[in-house]
Short mmCIF file of C-alpha atoms in Angstrom, two decimals:
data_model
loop_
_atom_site.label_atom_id
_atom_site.label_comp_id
_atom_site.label_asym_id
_atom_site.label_seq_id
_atom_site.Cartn_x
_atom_site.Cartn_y
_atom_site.Cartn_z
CA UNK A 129 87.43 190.89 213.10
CA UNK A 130 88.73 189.64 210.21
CA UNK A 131 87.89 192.83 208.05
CA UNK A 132 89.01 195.31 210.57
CA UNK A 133 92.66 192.97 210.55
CA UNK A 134 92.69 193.81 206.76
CA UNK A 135 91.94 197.02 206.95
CA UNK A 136 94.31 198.10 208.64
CA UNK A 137 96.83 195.10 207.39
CA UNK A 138 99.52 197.53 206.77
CA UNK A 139 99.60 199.38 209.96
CA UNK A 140 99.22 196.15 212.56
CA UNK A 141 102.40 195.19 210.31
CA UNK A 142 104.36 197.60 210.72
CA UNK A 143 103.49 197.93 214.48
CA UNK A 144 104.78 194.19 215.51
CA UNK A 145 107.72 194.97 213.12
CA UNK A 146 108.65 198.28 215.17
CA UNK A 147 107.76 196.52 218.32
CA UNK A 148 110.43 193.89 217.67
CA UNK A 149 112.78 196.41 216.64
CA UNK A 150 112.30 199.35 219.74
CA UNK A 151 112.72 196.28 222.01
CA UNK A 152 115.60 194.91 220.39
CA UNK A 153 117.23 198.35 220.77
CA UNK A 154 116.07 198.82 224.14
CA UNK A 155 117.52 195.62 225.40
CA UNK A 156 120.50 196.13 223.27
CA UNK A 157 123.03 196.57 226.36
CA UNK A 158 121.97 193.06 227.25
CA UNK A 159 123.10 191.48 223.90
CA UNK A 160 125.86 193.69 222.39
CA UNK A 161 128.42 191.01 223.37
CA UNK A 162 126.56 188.37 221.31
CA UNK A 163 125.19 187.37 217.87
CA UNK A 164 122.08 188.30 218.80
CA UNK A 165 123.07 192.24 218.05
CA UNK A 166 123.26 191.82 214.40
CA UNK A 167 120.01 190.87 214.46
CA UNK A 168 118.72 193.37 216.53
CA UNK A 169 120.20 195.97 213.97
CA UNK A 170 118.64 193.85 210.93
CA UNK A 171 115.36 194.09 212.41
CA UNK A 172 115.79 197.94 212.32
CA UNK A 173 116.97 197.67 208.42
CA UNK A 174 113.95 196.32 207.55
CA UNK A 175 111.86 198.41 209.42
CA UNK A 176 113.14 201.48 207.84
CA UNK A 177 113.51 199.39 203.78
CA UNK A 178 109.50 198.49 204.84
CA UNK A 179 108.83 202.00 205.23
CA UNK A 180 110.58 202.85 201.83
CA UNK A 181 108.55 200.54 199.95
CA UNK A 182 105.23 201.72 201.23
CA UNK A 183 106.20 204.43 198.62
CA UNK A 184 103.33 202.94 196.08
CA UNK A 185 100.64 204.19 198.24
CA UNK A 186 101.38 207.42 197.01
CA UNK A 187 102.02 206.49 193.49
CA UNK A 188 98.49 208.11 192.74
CA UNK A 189 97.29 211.01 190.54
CA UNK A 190 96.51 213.37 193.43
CA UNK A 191 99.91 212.34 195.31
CA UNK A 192 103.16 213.81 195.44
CA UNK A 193 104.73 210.56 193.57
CA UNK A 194 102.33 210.81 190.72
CA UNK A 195 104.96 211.12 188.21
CA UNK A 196 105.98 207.26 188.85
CA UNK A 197 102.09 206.16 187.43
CA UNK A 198 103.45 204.34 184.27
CA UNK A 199 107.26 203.82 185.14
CA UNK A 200 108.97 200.67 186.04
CA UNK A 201 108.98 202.07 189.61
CA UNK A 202 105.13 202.02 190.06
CA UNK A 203 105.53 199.38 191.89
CA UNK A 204 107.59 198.26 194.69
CA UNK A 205 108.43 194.23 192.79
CA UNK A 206 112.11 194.81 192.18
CA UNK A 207 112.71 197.05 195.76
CA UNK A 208 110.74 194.00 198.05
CA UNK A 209 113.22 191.43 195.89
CA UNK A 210 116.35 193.25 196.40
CA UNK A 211 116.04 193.91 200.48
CA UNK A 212 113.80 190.80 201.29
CA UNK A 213 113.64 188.26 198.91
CA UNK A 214 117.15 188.38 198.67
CA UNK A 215 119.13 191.10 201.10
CA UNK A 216 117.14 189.02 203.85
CA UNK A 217 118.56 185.85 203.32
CA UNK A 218 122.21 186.75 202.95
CA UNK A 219 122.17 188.51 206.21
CA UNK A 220 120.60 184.96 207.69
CA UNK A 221 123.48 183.27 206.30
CA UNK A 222 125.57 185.66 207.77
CA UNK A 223 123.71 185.52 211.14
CA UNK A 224 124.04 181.49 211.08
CA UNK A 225 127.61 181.57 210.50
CA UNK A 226 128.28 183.54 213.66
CA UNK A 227 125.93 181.03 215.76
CA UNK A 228 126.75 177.67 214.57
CA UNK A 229 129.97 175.81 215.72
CA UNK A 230 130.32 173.24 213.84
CA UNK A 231 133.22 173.98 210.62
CA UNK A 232 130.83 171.66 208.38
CA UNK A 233 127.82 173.12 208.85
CA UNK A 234 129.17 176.88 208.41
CA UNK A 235 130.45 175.77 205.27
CA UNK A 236 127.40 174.35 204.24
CA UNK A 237 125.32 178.02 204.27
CA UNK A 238 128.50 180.09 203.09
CA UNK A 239 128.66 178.06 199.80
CA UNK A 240 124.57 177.50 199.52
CA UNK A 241 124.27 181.81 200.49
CA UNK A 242 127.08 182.15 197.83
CA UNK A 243 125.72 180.06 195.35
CA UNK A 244 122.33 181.61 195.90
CA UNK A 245 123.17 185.11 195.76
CA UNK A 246 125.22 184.43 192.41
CA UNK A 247 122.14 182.96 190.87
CA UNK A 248 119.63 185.66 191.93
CA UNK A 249 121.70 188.05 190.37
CA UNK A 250 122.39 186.28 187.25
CA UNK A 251 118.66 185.46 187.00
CA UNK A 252 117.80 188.86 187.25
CA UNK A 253 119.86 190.03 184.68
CA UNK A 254 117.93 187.36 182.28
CA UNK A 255 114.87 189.06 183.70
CA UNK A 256 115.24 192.35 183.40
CA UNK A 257 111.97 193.53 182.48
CA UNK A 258 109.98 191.38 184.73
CA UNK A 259 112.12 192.13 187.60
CA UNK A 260 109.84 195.45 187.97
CA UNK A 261 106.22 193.84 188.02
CA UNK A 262 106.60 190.36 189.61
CA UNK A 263 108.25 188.41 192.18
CA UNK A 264 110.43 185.73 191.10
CA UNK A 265 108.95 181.93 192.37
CA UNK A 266 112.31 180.68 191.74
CA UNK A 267 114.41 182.87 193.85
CA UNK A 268 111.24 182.86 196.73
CA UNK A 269 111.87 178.66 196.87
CA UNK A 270 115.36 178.88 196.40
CA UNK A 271 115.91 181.60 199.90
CA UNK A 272 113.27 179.82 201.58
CA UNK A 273 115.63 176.30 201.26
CA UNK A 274 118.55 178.36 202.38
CA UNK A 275 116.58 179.70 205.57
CA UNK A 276 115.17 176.66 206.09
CA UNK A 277 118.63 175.06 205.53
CA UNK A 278 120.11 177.25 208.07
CA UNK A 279 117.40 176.51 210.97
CA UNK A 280 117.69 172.46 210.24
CA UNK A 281 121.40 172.91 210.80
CA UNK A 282 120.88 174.98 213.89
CA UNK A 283 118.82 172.74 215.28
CA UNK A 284 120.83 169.34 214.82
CA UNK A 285 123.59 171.42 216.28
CA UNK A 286 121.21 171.86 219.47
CA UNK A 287 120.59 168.34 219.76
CA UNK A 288 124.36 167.23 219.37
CA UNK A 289 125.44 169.92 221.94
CA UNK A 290 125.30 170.47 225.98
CA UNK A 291 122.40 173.12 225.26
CA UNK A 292 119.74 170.57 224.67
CA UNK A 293 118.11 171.06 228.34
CA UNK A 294 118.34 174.97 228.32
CA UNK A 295 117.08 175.65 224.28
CA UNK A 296 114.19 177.87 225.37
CA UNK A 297 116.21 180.07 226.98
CA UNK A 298 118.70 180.63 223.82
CA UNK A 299 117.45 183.99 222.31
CA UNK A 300 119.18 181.68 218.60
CA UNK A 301 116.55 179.15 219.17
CA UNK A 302 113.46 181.59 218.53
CA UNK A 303 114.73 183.27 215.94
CA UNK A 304 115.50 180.10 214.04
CA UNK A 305 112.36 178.60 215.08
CA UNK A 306 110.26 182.12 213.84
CA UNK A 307 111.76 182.26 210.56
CA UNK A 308 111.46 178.45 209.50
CA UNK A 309 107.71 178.47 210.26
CA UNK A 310 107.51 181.59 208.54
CA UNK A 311 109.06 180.79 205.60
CA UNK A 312 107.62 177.60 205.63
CA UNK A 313 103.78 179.06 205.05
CA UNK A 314 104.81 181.80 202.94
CA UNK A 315 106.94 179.97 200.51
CA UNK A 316 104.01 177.69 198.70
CA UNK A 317 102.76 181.52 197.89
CA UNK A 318 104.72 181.82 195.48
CA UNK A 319 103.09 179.28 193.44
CA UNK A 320 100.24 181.39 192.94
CA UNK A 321 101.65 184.09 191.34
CA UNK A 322 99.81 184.17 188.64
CA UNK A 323 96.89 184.42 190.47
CA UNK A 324 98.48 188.01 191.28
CA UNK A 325 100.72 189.24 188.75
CA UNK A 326 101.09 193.33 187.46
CA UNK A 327 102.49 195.07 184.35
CA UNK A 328 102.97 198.52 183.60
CA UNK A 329 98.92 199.62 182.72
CA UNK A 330 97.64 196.27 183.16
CA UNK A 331 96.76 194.67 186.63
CA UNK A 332 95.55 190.73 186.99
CA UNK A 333 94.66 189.40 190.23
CA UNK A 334 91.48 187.35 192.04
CA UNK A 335 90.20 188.99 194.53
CA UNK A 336 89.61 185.64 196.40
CA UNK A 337 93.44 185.00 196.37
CA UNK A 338 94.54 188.52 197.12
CA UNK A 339 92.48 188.61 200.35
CA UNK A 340 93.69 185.09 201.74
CA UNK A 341 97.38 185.94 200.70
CA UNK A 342 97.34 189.20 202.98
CA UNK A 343 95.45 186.74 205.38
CA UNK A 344 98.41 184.16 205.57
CA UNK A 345 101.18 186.99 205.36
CA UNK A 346 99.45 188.78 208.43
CA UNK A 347 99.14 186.27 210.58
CA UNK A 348 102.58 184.91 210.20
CA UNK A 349 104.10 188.40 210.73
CA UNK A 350 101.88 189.37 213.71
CA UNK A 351 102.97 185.38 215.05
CA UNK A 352 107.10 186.08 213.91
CA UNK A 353 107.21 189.71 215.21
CA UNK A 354 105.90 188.98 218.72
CA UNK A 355 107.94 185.91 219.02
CA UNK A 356 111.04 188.08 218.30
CA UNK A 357 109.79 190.20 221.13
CA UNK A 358 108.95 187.57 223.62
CA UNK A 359 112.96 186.63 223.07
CA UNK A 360 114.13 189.69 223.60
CA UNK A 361 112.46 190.19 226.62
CA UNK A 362 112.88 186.04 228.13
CA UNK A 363 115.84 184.95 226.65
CA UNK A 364 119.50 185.47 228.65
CA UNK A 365 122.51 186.65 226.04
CA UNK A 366 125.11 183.86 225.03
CA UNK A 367 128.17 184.64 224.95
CA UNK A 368 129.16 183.47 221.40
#
């Protein structure tokens, strides 16, 4: 089972992540007077920014992106860091600061998104050459204490407010619930990195390490893809 889920890791992937999308844009009549339509549009951003970076698999001598074999662009490091590692977690900041009420709190994530964007790209720019091969631990821990930031404050906000008793049907409360579990396993990744690094003509990985990473990440995308689903389809639009 496990061997057939790695197999075809890439396409089960992409399938939840189109599933969330489709339904988000299905339902979208339901939600387009909400919050919740941002995200529904986000989830269709990275769908199509996934597909781009799947671009490496034909990075090959006998494909039609050959002439890459050797460039910075080989690989997809410095495309995954731009939409994900960091595009990602400004839109959450953006997304939080249309759901959360309280003035305090949405001035907590503008000046931590703010202060985290302005050191990505600074960092970067120190890291030029890198920026093409590797992922950056530093800017992986650093979003994943924004996100995780972000859901904490979400959630005290539940518990202070009349919503306590009807949570599970808030459409808010999955999504922040998704991403901080998500973020919270993938994060310590990052770690490892240099059990899984790449240059331009030089590769080092362990296999061992490689196999439970894509493990870990498909697991928690199959488990935060479906529960974006399940919302869509349970939860009732707030108006926010």
């Amino acid at each position: 089972m496990i061997d057939f889920l790695l197999e075809y890791y890439r396409t089960i992937t992409f399938s939840v992540e189109i599933l969330a999308a489709v339904t988000g844009l299905l339902l979208y009549k339901k939600y387009k007077c909400t919050a919740a339509k941002y995200f529904i549009w986000f989830l269709v951003i990275v769908t199509i920014f996934d597909t781009i970076g799947a671009y490496t698999k034909y990075v090959r001598p006998d494909q039609f992106l050959s002439f890459l074999i050797g460039t910075k662009f080989e690989k997809n490091h410095w495309w995954v860091t731009m939409y994900w590692k960091i595009g990602a977690i400004m839109f959450y900041v953006f997304y939080f600061n249309q759901i959360l009420k309280t003035p305090l709190f949405k001035n907590i994530i503008k000046y931590a998104g703010t202060f985290f964007f302005m050191f990505s790209i600074i960092y970067i720019g120190f890291h030029w050459d890198a920026f093409f091969y590797q992922f950056f631990s530093i800017i992986s821990v650093l979003g994943a204490a924004v996100i995780l930031m972000c859901a904490v404050l979400y959630f005290i906000e539940i518990l202070n407010s009349d919503n306590l008793l009807t949570f599970y049907k808030s459409i808010n409360f999955y999504i922040s619930a998704a991403i901080f579990i998500w973020w919270l396993i993938i994060t310590p990744l990052s770690f490892y990195s240099a059990y899984y690094t790449y240059e331009v003509g030089k590769n080092f990985f362990d296999l061992d390490f490689v196999f439970l990473r894509k493990q870990i990440y498909l697991f928690t995308n199959i488990f935060m893809y479906l529960t974006f689903t399940f919302a869509f389809i349970w939860c009732r639009p707030e108006n926010d």
